[in-house]
mmCIF file of C-alpha atoms in Angstrom:
data_model
loop_
_atom_site.group_PDB
_atom_site.id
_atom_site.type_symbol
_atom_site.label_atom_id
_atom_site.label_comp_id
_atom_site.label_asym_id
_atom_site.label_seq_id
_atom_site.Cartn_x
_atom_site.Cartn_y
_atom_site.Cartn_z
ATOM 1 C CA MET A 1 21.721 53.102 31.257
ATOM 2 C CA SER A 2 24.550 52.152 28.926
ATOM 3 C CA ASN A 3 26.882 49.309 28.065
ATOM 4 C CA TYR A 4 28.992 50.494 31.013
ATOM 5 C CA ALA A 5 26.187 50.268 33.617
ATOM 6 C CA GLY A 6 27.056 46.717 34.699
ATOM 7 C CA VAL A 7 25.499 45.676 38.010
ATOM 8 C CA SER A 8 24.057 49.171 38.523
ATOM 9 C CA GLY A 9 21.865 48.915 35.430
ATOM 10 C CA ILE A 10 20.337 45.486 36.046
ATOM 11 C CA ASP A 11 17.496 46.726 38.256
ATOM 12 C CA LEU A 12 16.155 49.106 35.636
ATOM 13 C CA GLN A 13 16.959 46.959 32.587
ATOM 14 C CA PRO A 14 18.101 43.318 32.896
ATOM 15 C CA ALA A 15 19.162 43.332 29.218
ATOM 16 C CA SER A 16 21.754 46.060 29.880
ATOM 17 C CA ILE A 17 24.461 43.527 30.835
ATOM 18 C CA ALA A 18 24.367 41.889 27.379
ATOM 19 C CA ASP A 19 27.332 43.201 25.353
ATOM 20 C CA MET A 20 28.597 45.116 28.391
ATOM 21 C CA ARG A 21 32.097 46.587 28.184
ATOM 22 C CA TYR A 22 33.489 44.556 31.097
ATOM 23 C CA LYS A 23 34.482 40.920 31.389
ATOM 24 C CA ALA A 24 33.111 41.125 34.934
ATOM 25 C CA ASP A 25 31.591 43.863 37.070
ATOM 26 C CA ILE A 26 31.650 43.286 40.825
ATOM 27 C CA CYS A 27 30.037 45.488 43.467
ATOM 28 C CA VAL A 28 31.165 44.837 47.031
ATOM 29 C CA VAL A 29 28.809 47.371 48.592
ATOM 30 C CA GLY A 30 26.854 50.405 47.436
ATOM 31 C CA PHE A 31 24.283 52.819 48.814
ATOM 32 C CA GLY A 32 21.774 55.226 47.377
ATOM 33 C CA VAL A 33 19.067 57.577 48.638
ATOM 34 C CA ASP A 34 16.524 59.705 46.878
ATOM 35 C CA PHE A 35 14.147 62.173 48.486
ATOM 36 C CA ASN A 36 11.345 64.031 46.771
ATOM 37 C CA ASN A 37 8.474 66.211 47.866
ATOM 38 C CA ASN A 38 6.192 68.947 46.616
ATOM 39 C CA TYR A 39 6.491 71.134 49.711
ATOM 40 C CA LEU A 40 10.087 72.246 50.361
ATOM 41 C CA ALA A 41 12.873 73.168 47.952
ATOM 42 C CA LEU A 42 16.343 74.650 48.228
ATOM 43 C CA LYS A 43 16.714 77.936 46.360
ATOM 44 C CA GLY A 44 18.811 77.187 43.281
ATOM 45 C CA GLN A 45 20.670 80.496 43.028
ATOM 46 C CA TYR A 46 22.445 79.773 46.325
ATOM 47 C CA PHE A 47 23.848 76.532 44.904
ATOM 48 C CA ARG A 48 25.089 78.339 41.819
ATOM 49 C CA ASP A 49 26.870 81.110 43.726
ATOM 50 C CA GLY A 50 28.099 78.730 46.469
ATOM 51 C CA SER A 51 26.676 80.756 49.356
ATOM 52 C CA ILE A 52 24.663 77.766 50.615
ATOM 53 C CA PHE A 53 27.963 76.156 51.668
ATOM 54 C CA LYS A 54 29.187 79.175 53.649
ATOM 55 C CA ASN A 55 28.386 80.320 57.177
ATOM 56 C CA ASN A 56 24.748 81.437 57.136
ATOM 57 C CA GLY A 57 24.461 82.881 60.636
ATOM 58 C CA GLY A 58 22.135 80.126 61.872
ATOM 59 C CA ASP A 59 19.124 81.113 59.743
ATOM 60 C CA TYR A 60 19.295 78.341 57.154
ATOM 61 C CA LYS A 61 15.519 77.913 56.701
ATOM 62 C CA ASN A 62 14.747 81.549 55.972
ATOM 63 C CA GLN A 63 17.762 82.072 53.736
ATOM 64 C CA PHE A 64 17.881 78.937 51.632
ATOM 65 C CA VAL A 65 14.584 77.012 51.844
ATOM 66 C CA TYR A 66 11.517 77.773 49.753
ATOM 67 C CA GLU A 67 8.166 76.659 51.227
ATOM 68 C CA ASN A 68 5.340 75.888 48.804
ATOM 69 C CA THR A 69 2.367 77.515 50.542
ATOM 70 C CA SER A 70 -0.224 76.571 47.913
ATOM 71 C CA SER A 71 -3.474 74.954 49.045
ATOM 72 C CA ALA A 72 -2.606 71.655 47.316
ATOM 73 C CA ASP A 73 -2.021 68.617 49.518
ATOM 74 C CA LYS A 74 1.644 67.828 50.164
ATOM 75 C CA ALA A 75 3.498 64.565 49.563
ATOM 76 C CA VAL A 76 6.887 63.157 50.550
ATOM 77 C CA GLY A 77 8.793 60.174 49.174
ATOM 78 C CA LEU A 78 12.003 58.676 50.553
ATOM 79 C CA ASN A 79 13.691 55.679 48.928
ATOM 80 C CA ALA A 80 16.945 54.076 50.019
ATOM 81 C CA TYR A 81 18.885 50.966 49.097
ATOM 82 C CA LEU A 82 21.946 49.092 50.277
ATOM 83 C CA GLN A 83 23.605 47.134 47.461
ATOM 84 C CA LEU A 84 25.116 43.939 48.857
ATOM 85 C CA PRO A 85 27.814 41.887 47.060
ATOM 86 C CA SER A 86 26.666 41.488 43.447
ATOM 87 C CA PHE A 87 28.258 40.679 40.102
ATOM 88 C CA ALA A 88 27.734 40.492 36.344
ATOM 89 C CA VAL A 89 29.938 38.305 34.126
ATOM 90 C CA ALA A 90 30.224 38.255 30.328
ATOM 91 C CA ILE A 91 30.185 34.587 29.257
ATOM 92 C CA SER A 92 30.801 35.773 25.707
ATOM 93 C CA ARG A 93 30.443 39.052 23.810
ATOM 94 C CA THR A 94 26.719 38.395 23.397
ATOM 95 C CA ILE A 95 25.734 36.550 26.607
ATOM 96 C CA SER A 96 26.033 37.691 30.226
ATOM 97 C CA ILE A 97 24.802 36.448 33.591
ATOM 98 C CA GLY A 98 24.466 38.256 36.879
ATOM 99 C CA PHE A 99 23.536 38.004 40.541
ATOM 100 C CA THR A 100 22.343 40.921 42.671
ATOM 101 C CA ALA A 101 21.479 41.295 46.341
ATOM 102 C CA ARG A 102 20.151 44.403 48.010
ATOM 103 C CA ILE A 103 18.066 45.745 50.860
ATOM 104 C CA ARG A 104 15.524 48.402 49.908
ATOM 105 C CA SER A 105 13.333 50.726 51.932
ATOM 106 C CA MET A 106 10.551 53.098 50.872
ATOM 107 C CA LEU A 107 8.508 55.719 52.725
ATOM 108 C CA ASN A 108 5.574 57.623 51.215
ATOM 109 C CA ILE A 109 3.470 60.278 52.922
ATOM 110 C CA ASP A 110 0.476 61.420 50.884
ATOM 111 C CA ASN A 111 -2.475 63.793 51.183
ATOM 112 C CA MET A 112 -0.872 65.906 53.898
ATOM 113 C CA SER A 113 -2.722 69.190 54.356
ATOM 114 C CA PRO A 114 -0.718 72.429 54.043
ATOM 115 C CA GLN A 115 -1.515 73.164 57.707
ATOM 116 C CA LEU A 116 -0.147 69.847 58.984
ATOM 117 C CA ALA A 117 2.896 70.158 56.707
ATOM 118 C CA HIS A 118 3.700 73.627 58.061
ATOM 119 C CA LEU A 119 3.214 72.565 61.676
ATOM 120 C CA ALA A 120 5.542 69.587 61.149
ATOM 121 C CA TYR A 121 8.132 71.678 59.281
ATOM 122 C CA THR A 122 8.285 74.306 62.042
ATOM 123 C CA GLY A 123 8.138 71.780 64.870
ATOM 124 C CA LEU A 124 4.990 73.452 66.287
ATOM 125 C CA SER A 125 7.102 76.515 67.042
ATOM 126 C CA ALA A 126 5.216 79.193 68.970
ATOM 127 C CA THR A 127 7.473 81.860 67.410
ATOM 128 C CA ASP A 128 6.034 81.122 63.945
ATOM 129 C CA ALA A 129 3.204 83.568 63.157
ATOM 130 C CA LYS A 130 1.299 81.077 60.975
ATOM 131 C CA ASN A 131 1.388 78.414 63.704
ATOM 132 C CA LEU A 132 -0.275 80.826 66.143
ATOM 133 C CA THR A 133 -3.298 80.977 63.828
ATOM 134 C CA TYR A 134 -3.505 77.158 63.900
ATOM 135 C CA PHE A 135 -3.456 76.761 67.708
ATOM 136 C CA ASN A 136 -6.846 76.254 69.432
ATOM 137 C CA VAL A 137 -8.465 75.667 66.050
ATOM 138 C CA GLU A 138 -9.901 72.339 64.936
ATOM 139 C CA LEU A 139 -7.964 71.260 61.864
ATOM 140 C CA ASN A 140 -8.863 68.535 59.397
ATOM 141 C CA ASN A 141 -6.776 66.289 57.153
ATOM 142 C CA ASP A 142 -8.947 63.596 55.543
ATOM 143 C CA HIS A 143 -7.321 60.712 53.629
ATOM 144 C CA PHE A 144 -3.900 61.362 55.200
ATOM 145 C CA ASN A 145 -1.716 58.287 54.783
ATOM 146 C CA ILE A 146 1.783 56.978 55.467
ATOM 147 C CA ASN A 147 3.215 53.815 53.896
ATOM 148 C CA GLN A 148 6.630 52.403 54.773
ATOM 149 C CA MET A 149 8.355 49.106 54.101
ATOM 150 C CA THR A 150 11.779 47.445 53.980
ATOM 151 C CA TRP A 151 12.657 44.252 52.120
ATOM 152 C CA GLN A 152 15.545 42.129 50.829
ATOM 153 C CA GLU A 153 15.750 41.114 47.194
ATOM 154 C CA TYR A 154 17.959 38.652 45.341
ATOM 155 C CA GLY A 155 18.086 38.446 41.566
ATOM 156 C CA LEU A 156 19.507 36.005 39.006
ATOM 157 C CA ASP A 157 19.943 37.550 35.575
ATOM 158 C CA TYR A 158 20.482 36.296 32.049
ATOM 159 C CA ALA A 159 20.891 38.602 29.035
ATOM 160 C CA MET A 160 21.813 38.084 25.419
ATOM 161 C CA VAL A 161 22.145 39.954 22.152
ATOM 162 C CA ILE A 162 19.554 38.841 19.579
ATOM 163 C CA LEU A 163 20.645 41.162 16.783
ATOM 164 C CA GLY A 164 23.786 43.270 16.573
ATOM 165 C CA LYS A 165 24.437 44.487 13.080
ATOM 166 C CA GLY A 166 25.764 47.985 12.410
ATOM 167 C CA SER A 167 23.429 50.507 14.000
ATOM 168 C CA GLN A 168 20.736 47.825 14.472
ATOM 169 C CA PHE A 169 20.933 46.404 17.964
ATOM 170 C CA PHE A 170 18.427 44.240 19.848
ATOM 171 C CA LYS A 171 19.034 42.469 23.145
ATOM 172 C CA VAL A 172 16.856 40.770 25.738
ATOM 173 C CA GLY A 173 17.206 39.990 29.409
ATOM 174 C CA ALA A 174 15.359 38.025 32.064
ATOM 175 C CA ARG A 175 15.490 38.438 35.799
ATOM 176 C CA PHE A 176 14.284 36.008 38.423
ATOM 177 C CA LYS A 177 13.811 37.665 41.801
ATOM 178 C CA LEU A 178 13.240 36.456 45.326
ATOM 179 C CA GLU A 179 11.880 39.111 47.656
ATOM 180 C CA ASN A 180 11.760 38.785 51.414
ATOM 181 C CA GLY A 181 9.816 41.332 53.468
ATOM 182 C CA LEU A 182 11.580 42.578 56.605
ATOM 183 C CA GLU A 183 9.059 45.038 58.012
ATOM 184 C CA ALA A 184 6.205 47.296 56.981
ATOM 185 C CA ALA A 185 3.906 49.859 58.548
ATOM 186 C CA TYR A 186 1.075 52.018 57.324
ATOM 187 C CA LEU A 187 -1.405 54.545 58.605
ATOM 188 C CA TYR A 188 -4.529 55.647 56.780
ATOM 189 C CA ALA A 189 -6.907 58.212 58.278
ATOM 190 C CA SER A 190 -10.131 58.583 56.313
ATOM 191 C CA ASN A 191 -11.226 61.329 58.742
ATOM 192 C CA LEU A 192 -8.477 63.036 60.742
ATOM 193 C CA ASP A 193 -9.389 65.922 63.042
ATOM 194 C CA TYR A 194 -6.798 67.393 65.380
ATOM 195 C CA LYS A 195 -6.173 70.453 67.520
ATOM 196 C CA TRP A 196 -3.173 71.820 69.435
ATOM 197 C CA LYS A 197 -3.764 74.082 72.398
ATOM 198 C CA ASN A 198 -0.193 75.411 72.078
ATOM 199 C CA SER A 199 3.234 74.185 71.023
ATOM 200 C CA ASP A 200 3.376 71.769 73.989
ATOM 201 C CA THR A 201 -0.204 70.466 74.331
#
């Protein structure tokens, strides 16, 4: 967020385009993804020494991935957006207008048990010692849920500087949005019991 954010800053702060450092900021297309979870992490030291980018002999998981084996439920979030043609224009030094268009998608998986997370991560592999202890055992994962949706959004923006004097700076912005749902799906299991006989059944 800065006076140089232009179109990219409008979503988080509509007032950011007031007193921006461009006469006009135009985005033809853009893309962004963010993924977060509390289950898997890449081991940081391998980024720092660069070994994560070298030949690892086919054992990527064991070498570079840390698995959080705590008893806490696991969660995953995946957000993505496609920025469509958008612009912001400075009408004057203190007033700017903008138009944005984008397609957004979100996926959240919550309350996943450590057992289900490990089975999914290993692909039910029969060569994994922990998976063998889960086969032929009734497992439980209450309140497991998945939420996913994709939508289009269009925004008209107006921003202006109210006060700009020395180090005192105050600006406001308004955004009018039209949102159009494209698709959505969810699953909620208040009581989920499951059992695998083996990796195939």
